[in-house]
């Protein structure tokens, strides 16, 4: 018996060694030839990211989708001061750093290489045809256990090491961190032993790298990550088959196992039956009556253009668009055409997803630390997957690739990361039909067509659909959709009648042995509003009930608007209240309409949620930017990430909340508005095995910005402009 055990573990050790060797040989670095630059379609580890690490490859699709590449990015050149770094520029940064003294004699990792945007006044003055502003790269690197932020001047080759202050935390993980850390447990005999004892084949193992958060001094002075695993046997949806209670603490720098917690041996692994969500394996029933395919046709083609790869022009809008490894999508220099003057007017200098905070509501040993910050820890853009034509985006969509840098600085391509398309859902832009009692036969209607910029980030189990929707009436709608797969907990229960009355499941029993754990989602947006210029003010227009005086009116009460201009940051820390409503305006006090109103935009909240966690709870300290739904800060180029520059294992001392508490002046200043969109999620059985999309949004809407309805002169649809498509059955 002893000999058989030794033989078994010898075989396991050999297998693991081969897996690790294969992994290191196939590290996702680009080959030396530019034409062989990496793409998700050709190098799957880059699409794996946080999603999963498998010990065997599975053909999850019978027929791989046909994804088109736009062009060879090797020849890209920048045309606009805000254009992202090109492949050639990334290669140059890598070359410059390789000869710098900081990197000369030791190993290092480059956690991000991004464009260091020129100073805002210079960008605002720049016009097409002007010489391009000096190109610089901002680099975050780890060398000898220390984090550094550097500026690399691509023109001069100069490298400047910047001071970042004495803040806690580490940079966003590299793809190598996320790819290699789940393999670390496989080199540990105790881990392999418990896997075998649970009856799991190592070949069926899928593991996730889970950020640890921060919970005290014992977790300081080294980068740590936790690894939890699942069984892939019998399903592509391994998330529904957790190996509950088994958590491995790993040192991210050494890839060594620090600690193993194994407290769930009595909990069975849920069965694979009915967990697969792929269409190819579904049993189709006669009772199903799916709708026929639908497509929006544009006989004259799309009405938007994209100049120089990043400048989008559509209807009365113009804006700069680019992918970003941390934010996902950045919209800059958004301007709208004034129908009276024919001139483009500034609306927003820059907008993007600044941070996501996803705390799970289970305080037990294997779950308490699951309080993700997906942008600062994993990179929201790094998790973006190639979009699927015809399903993620309609036929006439334009696709934009992302070009990012690996941990050694080598560039690679994330194809079809963003799509841009026109959308028509039968909505109405404006209308009026005159009543017959007037004797006037008037029916005027305008269809609402919008332009959508879309990105989808698959952050492990969850899929975040982020849309920036531009409307011809000047409105910008920012919408977030949640789909994907729940993160579930294994349990011994098969039915709710087995559960003692006093036991807290921390969620919902979704299927046999499967609990969907309650959690929140918070998505914080950075919105640098420039309403007809940079100097703006924030106005809280409070809606108050006013009592009428005796004999004044048959009415006893009415509502009035009380305008309060925020003087300092604390005046603009806003918690939304249903029974104390307000409108929230960003105005330019020096620009007025012809009747004297200051021009402005207002943020219009949609359905949202607020964090209910204790303010002194460690996760909430780190996620303190969710303490309010609205904040306003003075523009500061170093204050863009709501959770701080270094989020991983941070303590929460460098967040939006910290900056705002400085209470700086914001009246008639260059200001930034921050808005947090929130979701409470109590899982239900309809979320199993994959969730129907749930969405929420907020609007940036003109308020006295135009002299009148800006789409008054837009024409209605007429029959001759629209094709008549015959259904297939009638042909």
XYZ file of C-alpha atoms in Angstrom:
731
model
C 0.000 0.000 0.000
C 2.835 2.371 0.921
C 4.596 1.636 -2.365
C 1.434 2.326 -4.350
C 1.026 5.688 -2.563
C 4.617 6.684 -3.312
C 4.182 5.635 -6.933
C 0.953 7.643 -7.240
C 2.529 10.834 -5.895
C 5.639 10.341 -7.995
C 3.405 10.236 -11.036
C 1.540 13.352 -9.861
C 4.785 15.227 -9.260
C 6.016 14.331 -12.752
C 2.717 15.444 -14.292
C 2.804 18.744 -12.431
C 6.396 19.370 -13.462
C 5.464 18.843 -17.091
C 2.501 21.211 -16.755
C 4.682 23.909 -15.209
C 7.366 23.408 -17.838
C 4.747 23.704 -20.579
C 3.440 26.882 -18.967
C 6.819 28.579 -18.744
C 7.702 27.563 -22.302
C 4.414 29.030 -23.497
C 4.498 32.265 -21.538
C 2.373 34.794 -23.418
C 5.193 36.935 -24.746
C 5.183 38.099 -28.311
C 7.603 36.522 -30.784
C 10.366 38.743 -32.073
C 8.757 39.330 -35.465
C 6.271 42.208 -35.561
C 3.946 40.315 -37.897
C 3.523 37.644 -35.228
C 2.161 39.966 -32.562
C -0.111 38.249 -30.131
C -3.857 38.222 -30.458
C -6.511 36.595 -28.302
C -7.586 34.542 -31.272
C -4.116 33.020 -31.637
C -2.804 32.952 -28.070
C -5.405 31.849 -25.554
C -3.531 32.621 -22.307
C -4.098 36.322 -22.942
C -7.823 35.693 -23.082
C -7.670 33.545 -19.962
C -6.647 36.361 -17.620
C -8.638 36.161 -14.393
C -11.146 33.887 -16.072
C -9.590 30.555 -15.255
C -6.524 28.377 -15.433
C -7.190 24.859 -16.631
C -4.904 21.874 -16.405
C -6.295 20.568 -19.671
C -7.582 22.301 -22.772
C -11.207 21.732 -23.707
C -12.857 22.353 -27.054
C -15.755 24.401 -25.745
C -17.164 25.282 -29.170
C -17.891 22.859 -31.971
C -17.174 25.556 -34.541
C -14.888 28.461 -33.650
C -16.400 31.839 -34.525
C -15.072 33.748 -37.481
C -13.392 36.822 -36.017
C -12.048 39.318 -38.512
C -8.865 41.279 -37.951
C -8.940 44.857 -39.107
C -5.360 45.483 -40.062
C -1.777 44.975 -39.047
C -1.226 47.309 -36.093
C 2.521 47.261 -36.660
C 2.191 50.263 -38.960
C -0.042 52.348 -36.667
C 1.022 55.935 -35.993
C -0.556 58.424 -33.585
C -2.580 61.309 -35.048
C -4.088 62.884 -31.934
C -2.478 63.860 -28.588
C -4.754 61.360 -26.797
C -4.188 58.404 -29.126
C -2.988 55.312 -27.221
C 0.579 54.107 -27.513
C 1.222 52.192 -30.698
C 3.108 48.932 -31.074
C 6.192 50.779 -32.256
C 6.005 53.137 -29.284
C 5.589 50.276 -26.817
C 8.623 48.578 -28.305
C 10.583 51.805 -27.954
C 9.574 52.165 -24.297
C 10.729 48.606 -23.671
C 14.049 49.317 -25.356
C 14.623 52.544 -23.390
C 13.829 50.861 -20.074
C 16.093 47.898 -20.771
C 19.112 50.204 -20.768
C 18.038 52.235 -17.735
C 20.038 51.682 -14.565
C 16.952 50.723 -12.547
C 16.359 47.693 -14.780
C 19.905 46.831 -15.790
C 20.965 44.331 -13.134
C 17.804 42.681 -11.836
C 14.558 41.073 -12.901
C 11.521 43.276 -13.108
C 7.901 43.320 -14.166
C 6.054 46.073 -15.988
C 2.542 46.291 -14.601
C 1.340 48.923 -17.026
C 2.593 50.999 -19.933
C 0.141 53.684 -21.002
C 0.145 57.026 -22.692
C 0.999 59.808 -20.286
C -1.524 62.266 -21.559
C -0.282 65.814 -22.225
C -1.442 68.560 -19.919
C -5.080 69.371 -20.435
C -4.639 73.019 -21.582
C -2.251 71.848 -24.315
C -4.724 69.237 -25.569
C -7.545 71.799 -25.596
C -5.469 74.188 -27.710
C -4.341 71.504 -30.160
C -6.048 71.434 -33.552
C -5.830 68.874 -36.323
C -2.892 69.795 -38.526
C -0.830 71.109 -35.613
C 2.395 69.265 -34.769
C 1.693 66.344 -32.449
C 2.446 67.106 -28.816
C 5.469 65.280 -27.307
C 4.653 61.624 -26.726
C 5.370 60.196 -23.296
C 4.629 56.887 -21.605
C 3.624 56.342 -17.999
C 5.105 53.099 -16.676
C 4.339 51.246 -13.458
C 7.079 48.737 -12.652
C 8.111 46.410 -9.845
C 11.840 46.082 -9.296
C 13.419 44.237 -6.367
C 10.128 44.175 -4.487
C 9.442 47.897 -4.846
C 6.860 49.697 -6.994
C 7.951 52.558 -9.239
C 6.109 55.031 -11.470
C 8.164 56.386 -14.343
C 7.739 58.793 -17.222
C 9.468 57.819 -20.466
C 9.894 60.570 -23.058
C 9.648 58.828 -26.421
C 11.275 61.734 -28.211
C 14.346 62.229 -26.019
C 14.594 58.791 -24.391
C 14.689 60.437 -20.963
C 13.327 58.444 -18.006
C 12.034 60.241 -14.914
C 11.191 58.318 -11.741
C 8.164 59.965 -10.133
C 7.332 60.180 -6.444
C 4.071 58.438 -5.531
C 3.906 59.119 -1.794
C 3.920 56.698 1.112
C 0.724 54.878 0.261
C 0.006 51.210 0.816
C -0.949 48.799 -1.916
C 0.531 47.311 -5.051
C -0.011 47.885 -8.779
C -2.561 46.089 -10.914
C -1.565 42.470 -11.416
C 0.222 41.545 -14.612
C -1.156 38.887 -16.914
C 1.691 36.672 -15.747
C 0.583 37.100 -12.122
C -2.916 35.978 -13.034
C -1.787 33.202 -15.359
C 0.872 31.557 -13.219
C -0.362 31.934 -9.630
C -3.140 29.303 -9.990
C -0.475 26.718 -10.843
C 1.403 27.273 -7.574
C -0.744 24.879 -5.516
C 0.043 22.044 -7.945
C 3.633 22.065 -6.702
C 2.468 21.455 -3.129
C 2.079 17.826 -1.995
C -0.502 18.674 0.686
C -2.717 20.380 -1.872
C -2.460 17.487 -4.323
C -3.200 15.035 -1.543
C -6.443 16.752 -0.548
C -7.534 16.969 -4.191
C -7.004 13.243 -4.664
C -8.714 12.438 -1.367
C -11.772 14.344 -2.540
C -11.909 12.070 -5.567
C -10.995 14.737 -8.111
C -8.792 14.041 -11.108
C -6.068 16.695 -11.387
C -6.791 16.828 -15.101
C -10.279 18.151 -14.284
C -9.020 20.957 -12.077
C -9.760 24.632 -12.846
C -8.412 27.285 -10.468
C -8.998 31.008 -10.000
C -6.618 33.698 -8.695
C -8.613 35.706 -6.133
C -7.416 39.043 -4.790
C -7.078 39.047 -1.009
C -8.187 42.535 -0.042
C -6.542 43.724 3.167
C -7.325 42.611 6.718
C -4.426 43.639 8.923
C -0.694 43.690 9.480
C -0.228 39.953 8.933
C -0.885 40.569 5.223
C 1.580 43.426 4.797
C 4.997 43.575 3.131
C 4.354 40.922 0.503
C 2.014 40.482 -2.428
C -0.456 37.715 -1.726
C -3.220 36.012 -3.659
C -5.670 33.275 -2.818
C -6.406 30.374 -5.129
C -9.621 28.364 -5.119
C -10.433 25.497 -7.430
C -13.308 23.809 -9.196
C -14.034 20.561 -10.999
C -14.510 20.737 -14.766
C -15.660 17.152 -15.044
C -18.784 16.921 -17.196
C -19.345 20.632 -17.848
C -17.855 23.777 -19.319
C -19.453 25.685 -16.439
C -16.982 24.687 -13.761
C -18.036 27.686 -11.630
C -21.041 25.610 -10.556
C -18.769 22.847 -9.202
C -16.699 24.499 -6.434
C -14.337 22.545 -4.205
C -15.787 24.293 -1.186
C -13.623 25.275 1.785
C -10.271 24.724 0.082
C -8.288 27.968 -0.126
C -4.585 28.297 -0.894
C -2.657 31.453 0.032
C 0.137 32.109 -2.483
C 3.022 34.584 -2.551
C 2.606 36.407 -5.876
C 6.289 37.192 -6.250
C 7.761 33.783 -5.432
C 4.731 31.689 -6.518
C 5.178 29.686 -3.312
C 2.323 28.332 -1.222
C 2.131 30.182 2.104
C -0.858 28.479 3.689
C -3.595 25.966 2.903
C -7.017 26.167 4.530
C -9.063 22.998 4.062
C -12.360 23.220 5.926
C -14.929 21.812 3.532
C -14.183 18.125 3.154
C -17.714 17.182 4.215
C -19.280 19.371 1.502
C -19.922 17.508 -1.751
C -18.990 18.930 -5.126
C -22.248 19.838 -6.904
C -23.223 17.647 -9.835
C -22.511 18.744 -13.392
C -26.043 18.031 -14.640
C -27.889 21.030 -16.095
C -24.986 23.425 -15.562
C -23.772 23.786 -19.154
C -24.997 26.982 -20.808
C -23.764 26.408 -24.383
C -26.418 26.304 -27.089
C -24.805 23.258 -28.679
C -25.570 21.058 -25.658
C -29.089 22.280 -24.875
C -32.077 19.992 -25.293
C -34.597 21.913 -27.386
C -38.216 21.476 -26.380
C -41.333 21.950 -28.494
C -42.695 24.346 -25.898
C -39.983 26.843 -26.818
C -41.060 29.467 -29.347
C -38.024 31.703 -29.892
C -38.412 34.938 -31.865
C -37.277 35.053 -35.457
C -33.885 36.653 -36.158
C -33.966 40.439 -36.388
C -31.543 42.809 -38.046
C -31.464 46.572 -38.529
C -30.631 47.386 -42.137
C -28.944 50.606 -43.249
C -29.323 50.902 -47.031
C -27.055 53.956 -47.121
C -24.563 52.409 -44.703
C -23.669 53.611 -41.204
C -23.890 57.357 -40.662
C -20.842 57.508 -38.394
C -17.205 57.710 -39.387
C -14.040 56.991 -37.439
C -11.093 59.083 -38.552
C -7.518 58.048 -37.802
C -8.813 55.001 -35.851
C -9.974 56.998 -32.799
C -11.936 60.141 -33.738
C -15.652 59.291 -33.907
C -18.052 61.554 -35.813
C -21.778 60.905 -35.859
C -24.794 63.152 -36.439
C -24.138 66.133 -34.156
C -21.469 64.436 -31.998
C -17.686 64.204 -32.148
C -15.439 62.490 -29.590
C -12.146 60.659 -29.167
C -12.317 56.973 -28.266
C -9.634 54.560 -27.122
C -9.202 51.256 -25.282
C -7.442 51.281 -21.925
C -5.959 48.365 -19.976
C -7.300 49.562 -16.626
C -10.465 51.534 -17.489
C -11.603 49.520 -20.490
C -12.906 52.427 -22.593
C -12.005 56.113 -22.426
C -14.203 58.731 -24.107
C -12.493 62.111 -24.476
C -13.167 65.541 -25.966
C -16.897 64.894 -26.367
C -18.435 67.804 -28.235
C -21.908 68.403 -29.649
C -22.958 70.596 -32.575
C -25.088 73.609 -31.765
C -27.923 73.704 -34.335
C -28.142 77.505 -34.153
C -24.461 78.411 -34.537
C -23.192 75.343 -36.398
C -20.252 75.138 -33.984
C -19.074 72.231 -31.837
C -19.401 72.904 -28.114
C -17.504 71.220 -25.295
C -19.444 68.830 -23.057
C -16.983 66.374 -21.476
C -13.210 66.352 -21.540
C -12.848 62.753 -20.349
C -15.060 59.943 -19.071
C -14.321 56.347 -18.079
C -14.915 53.559 -15.584
C -12.633 54.461 -12.696
C -13.203 51.506 -10.353
C -15.488 48.578 -9.565
C -16.147 47.327 -6.037
C -17.767 43.898 -5.631
C -18.085 42.771 -1.990
C -19.614 39.359 -1.273
C -21.772 39.091 1.839
C -20.353 35.942 3.409
C -18.024 36.435 6.410
C -16.868 32.796 6.597
C -13.279 31.657 6.156
C -13.409 30.847 2.424
C -15.429 33.934 1.466
C -14.803 36.979 3.687
C -11.965 38.279 1.499
C -13.989 38.276 -1.743
C -14.309 42.037 -2.086
C -12.977 42.624 -5.569
C -11.813 45.879 -7.127
C -11.784 44.754 -10.705
C -10.167 47.774 -12.378
C -7.334 48.387 -9.912
C -6.599 44.742 -9.098
C -7.179 42.908 -12.384
C -7.459 45.634 -15.034
C -10.974 46.138 -16.414
C -9.641 46.489 -19.957
C -7.320 43.518 -19.587
C -10.417 41.393 -18.935
C -12.154 42.564 -22.125
C -12.865 39.677 -24.453
C -13.294 39.822 -28.256
C -16.861 40.826 -29.053
C -19.023 38.411 -31.042
C -20.350 39.900 -34.303
C -24.153 39.736 -34.746
C -24.720 38.906 -31.060
C -22.624 41.331 -29.012
C -22.872 43.962 -31.735
C -25.084 44.298 -34.856
C -24.018 43.806 -38.450
C -22.901 47.353 -39.238
C -20.727 47.730 -36.132
C -17.165 48.987 -36.335
C -14.655 47.128 -34.150
C -11.652 48.609 -32.391
C -8.690 46.619 -31.090
C -6.690 47.273 -27.949
C -2.886 47.253 -27.947
C -1.409 46.503 -24.527
C 1.926 45.502 -23.013
C 2.869 42.204 -21.387
C 4.813 42.004 -18.145
C 8.115 42.292 -19.993
C 6.867 45.210 -22.104
C 6.182 43.255 -25.277
C 3.094 44.551 -27.087
C 0.138 42.343 -27.912
C -3.260 42.914 -29.525
C -6.675 42.413 -27.946
C -8.880 42.180 -31.030
C -12.498 43.368 -31.339
C -12.360 44.876 -27.856
C -14.766 47.752 -28.560
C -17.606 48.085 -31.010
C -19.356 51.216 -32.260
C -22.807 50.987 -33.844
C -26.062 52.806 -34.426
C -29.065 51.536 -32.514
C -32.773 51.834 -33.173
C -35.202 50.073 -30.835
C -38.395 51.696 -32.052
C -38.021 54.512 -29.520
C -39.291 58.018 -30.171
C -37.113 61.133 -30.154
C -40.074 63.495 -29.852
C -43.702 63.559 -30.956
C -47.014 65.358 -30.803
C -50.455 64.618 -32.232
C -52.941 67.465 -32.131
C -56.304 66.767 -30.529
C -59.312 66.670 -32.915
C -61.034 69.389 -30.881
C -58.536 71.919 -32.286
C -59.451 71.098 -35.852
C -55.767 70.744 -36.793
C -54.640 67.477 -38.376
C -51.061 67.404 -37.021
C -49.035 64.306 -36.230
C -45.312 64.964 -35.942
C -42.963 62.173 -34.789
C -39.207 61.691 -34.907
C -37.516 58.302 -34.408
C -34.750 58.026 -31.865
C -31.527 56.629 -33.309
C -28.504 56.529 -31.034
C -24.802 55.771 -31.305
C -23.475 53.119 -28.928
C -19.898 52.485 -27.832
C -19.717 49.038 -26.205
C -17.148 46.994 -24.325
C -17.646 43.726 -22.452
C -15.268 42.663 -19.691
C -15.445 39.029 -18.596
C -14.009 39.322 -15.099
C -13.863 35.656 -14.129
C -17.447 34.489 -13.805
C -19.096 37.892 -14.326
C -19.597 39.705 -17.641
C -19.889 43.493 -17.482
C -21.442 45.174 -20.521
C -20.554 48.867 -20.564
C -22.316 51.134 -23.071
C -21.751 54.800 -23.777
C -24.828 55.869 -25.728
C -24.920 59.209 -27.524
C -28.268 60.728 -28.489
C -28.989 63.458 -31.010
C -30.703 65.590 -28.352
C -27.346 66.007 -26.599
C -27.901 63.335 -23.955
C -25.203 60.800 -23.034
C -26.458 57.613 -21.377
C -23.979 55.391 -19.548
C -25.365 51.899 -19.040
C -23.925 48.859 -17.270
C -25.319 45.380 -17.852
C -24.480 42.413 -15.631
C -24.532 38.885 -17.003
C -22.343 35.796 -16.877
C -22.211 33.226 -14.111
C -22.747 33.498 -10.377
C -19.925 32.809 -7.971
C -21.474 30.018 -5.931
C -20.814 28.184 -2.696
C -20.974 24.432 -2.184
C -23.333 23.096 0.486
C -24.566 19.771 1.805
C -28.186 20.887 1.386
C -30.362 19.720 -1.507
C -33.631 21.351 -0.449
C -34.606 24.285 1.741
C -36.537 21.991 4.083
C -33.152 20.597 5.222
C -31.933 23.989 6.408
C -32.303 24.790 10.143
C -34.311 27.945 10.752
C -31.465 29.782 12.424
C -28.784 29.038 9.830
C -27.696 31.861 7.557
C -26.853 30.608 4.076
C -25.533 34.061 3.077
C -27.475 33.605 -0.133
C -30.030 31.464 -1.957
C -30.155 27.715 -2.573
C -30.191 27.653 -6.386
C -29.827 23.954 -7.097
C -28.791 20.803 -5.277
C -25.634 21.601 -3.244
C -25.338 25.100 -4.767
C -25.756 28.447 -2.948
C -25.666 31.751 -4.822
C -24.003 34.155 -2.382
C -25.484 37.635 -1.957
C -23.223 40.442 -3.157
C -23.098 44.018 -4.410
C -21.695 45.674 -7.513
C -20.544 49.298 -7.567
C -19.183 50.934 -10.714
C -17.689 54.389 -10.222
C -17.326 56.674 -13.241
C -14.901 59.555 -13.676
C -16.608 62.400 -15.585
C -14.490 65.465 -16.313
C -17.276 67.762 -17.463
C -16.247 70.811 -19.480
C -19.494 72.652 -20.198
C -18.531 75.276 -22.796
C -15.117 75.453 -21.164
C -13.230 74.091 -18.180
C -14.360 76.442 -15.405
C -17.659 75.044 -14.147
C -19.730 74.931 -10.955
C -21.814 72.203 -9.336
C -25.377 73.124 -8.359
C -27.629 71.045 -6.117
C -31.146 71.987 -7.220
C -33.159 70.799 -4.233
C -36.867 70.174 -4.771
C -38.749 71.423 -1.708
C -42.381 71.387 -0.677
C -43.724 74.883 -0.156
C -46.862 75.448 1.909
C -49.278 78.095 0.666
C -50.353 80.812 3.051
C -53.903 81.102 4.232
C -56.181 82.386 1.463
C -53.386 82.371 -1.136
C -54.719 79.449 -3.189
C -57.102 76.503 -3.093
C -53.902 74.453 -3.050
C -52.196 73.708 0.274
C -48.764 72.986 -1.142
C -46.591 72.980 -4.251
C -42.964 72.262 -5.138
C -40.200 74.755 -5.751
C -36.558 74.462 -6.805
C -33.906 75.810 -4.430
C -30.494 76.204 -6.053
C -27.372 75.730 -3.944
C -23.996 76.277 -5.581
C -21.331 74.037 -4.031
C -18.472 76.129 -2.693
C -16.191 73.280 -1.625
C -15.943 69.512 -2.068
C -17.954 68.590 1.016
C -20.908 70.587 -0.339
C -20.941 68.153 -3.272
C -20.829 64.853 -1.357
C -24.259 63.555 -2.298
C -26.287 60.619 -1.019
C -29.388 60.091 -3.145
C -32.679 60.332 -1.225
C -36.073 59.486 -2.681
C -37.959 61.775 -0.286
C -35.460 64.614 -0.436
C -35.002 64.870 -4.211
C -32.645 67.079 -6.156
C -31.333 67.683 -9.607
C -27.564 67.856 -9.925
C -26.286 70.375 -12.444
C -22.838 71.159 -13.773
C -23.019 74.680 -15.170
C -20.772 77.260 -16.750
C -21.647 80.416 -14.774
C -19.959 82.649 -17.341
C -21.972 81.364 -20.332
C -25.672 82.209 -20.531
C -28.538 81.528 -22.885
C -30.306 84.432 -24.572
C -32.770 84.589 -21.661
C -30.051 84.495 -19.029
C -29.873 80.887 -17.806
C -26.383 79.454 -17.224
C -25.636 76.674 -19.714
C -25.246 73.259 -18.175
C -25.706 69.511 -18.046
C -27.266 67.469 -15.273
C -26.564 63.979 -14.047
C -29.805 61.998 -13.932
C -29.530 58.887 -11.723
C -31.319 55.707 -12.730
C -31.972 52.713 -10.528
C -29.025 52.338 -8.185
C -27.945 50.987 -4.789
C -25.888 52.266 -1.856
C -23.376 50.349 0.225
C -24.724 49.322 3.645
C -21.441 47.992 5.016
C -19.963 49.406 8.213
C -17.737 52.365 7.348
C -15.002 50.842 9.529
C -15.177 47.449 7.797
C -11.884 46.822 5.972
C -13.493 46.378 2.543
C -15.545 49.550 2.905
C -12.475 51.548 3.932
C -10.879 50.476 0.649
C -14.145 51.064 -1.203
C -14.917 54.375 0.517
C -15.555 55.956 -2.883
C -18.984 54.259 -2.653
C -19.906 56.131 0.557
C -21.686 58.674 -1.665
C -23.287 58.331 -5.079
C -21.971 61.712 -6.282
C -18.730 63.507 -5.556
C -17.163 66.593 -7.153
C -13.437 67.308 -6.970
C -11.178 69.916 -8.530
C -9.394 68.611 -11.613
C -6.095 66.968 -10.720
C -4.353 64.794 -13.293
C -3.079 62.479 -10.537
C -6.589 61.828 -9.159
C -8.266 59.543 -11.682
C -8.604 56.157 -9.960
C -11.303 56.217 -7.269
C -9.642 53.434 -5.267
C -6.181 54.972 -5.561
C -3.274 54.400 -7.922
C -2.162 51.193 -6.165
C -5.311 49.295 -5.201
C -4.065 45.757 -4.661
C -3.911 45.111 -0.859
C -4.299 48.847 -0.223
C -5.569 50.076 3.143
C -7.897 52.729 1.737
C -5.898 55.848 2.576
C -5.630 57.033 -1.064
C -9.206 57.020 -2.341
C -11.697 59.493 -3.750
C -13.114 59.841 -0.231
C -9.708 60.924 1.092
C -9.243 63.497 -1.660
C -12.746 64.913 -1.231
C -12.320 65.318 2.526
C -9.642 67.933 1.834
C -12.648 70.171 1.072
C -10.949 72.153 -1.682
C -12.750 75.007 -3.500
C -14.802 73.850 -6.512
C -16.913 76.876 -7.457
C -16.176 78.138 -10.962
C -13.205 75.770 -11.225
C -12.147 72.975 -13.529
C -14.080 70.184 -11.788
C -14.598 66.431 -12.083
C -17.922 64.763 -11.286
C -17.885 61.178 -10.001
C -20.955 58.978 -10.148
C -21.372 55.492 -8.666
C -23.881 53.069 -10.130
C -24.844 50.307 -7.696
C -26.585 46.929 -7.644
C -27.658 44.709 -4.748
C -27.828 41.125 -5.979
C -29.781 38.490 -4.077
C -29.371 35.477 -6.392
C -32.437 33.560 -7.557
C -32.976 30.326 -9.450
C -33.410 32.173 -12.748
C -29.729 33.096 -12.406
C -28.782 29.401 -12.711
C -26.735 28.236 -14.583
C -26.157 31.602 -16.299
C -27.714 34.971 -15.586
C -30.069 36.912 -17.854
C -28.664 40.411 -18.220
C -29.780 43.018 -15.683
C -28.950 46.654 -16.434
C -28.988 50.100 -14.927
C -27.824 53.472 -16.166
C -27.479 57.185 -15.578
C -27.767 60.115 -17.959
C -25.804 63.254 -18.652
C -28.545 65.516 -19.995
C -28.449 69.085 -21.338
C -30.114 71.637 -19.065
C -30.396 75.091 -20.640
C -27.429 74.138 -22.807
C -29.317 74.767 -26.065
C -31.616 77.648 -26.888
C -34.401 75.187 -27.768
C -35.003 71.549 -28.723
C -31.764 70.680 -30.582
C -33.415 68.025 -32.773
C -36.363 70.140 -33.873
C -35.031 70.247 -37.443
C -34.187 66.539 -37.731
C -36.343 64.958 -40.472
C -38.851 62.130 -39.989
C -38.494 58.759 -41.697
C -40.137 58.365 -45.100
C -40.966 55.161 -46.930
C -38.624 55.699 -49.883
C -35.565 55.848 -47.605
C -36.215 52.472 -45.998
C -35.898 49.054 -47.655
C -38.777 46.618 -47.603
C -37.471 43.184 -46.648
C -39.634 40.170 -47.454
C -39.691 37.279 -44.986
C -38.023 34.113 -46.217
C -41.318 32.191 -46.237
C -42.830 34.575 -48.786
C -39.985 34.393 -51.295
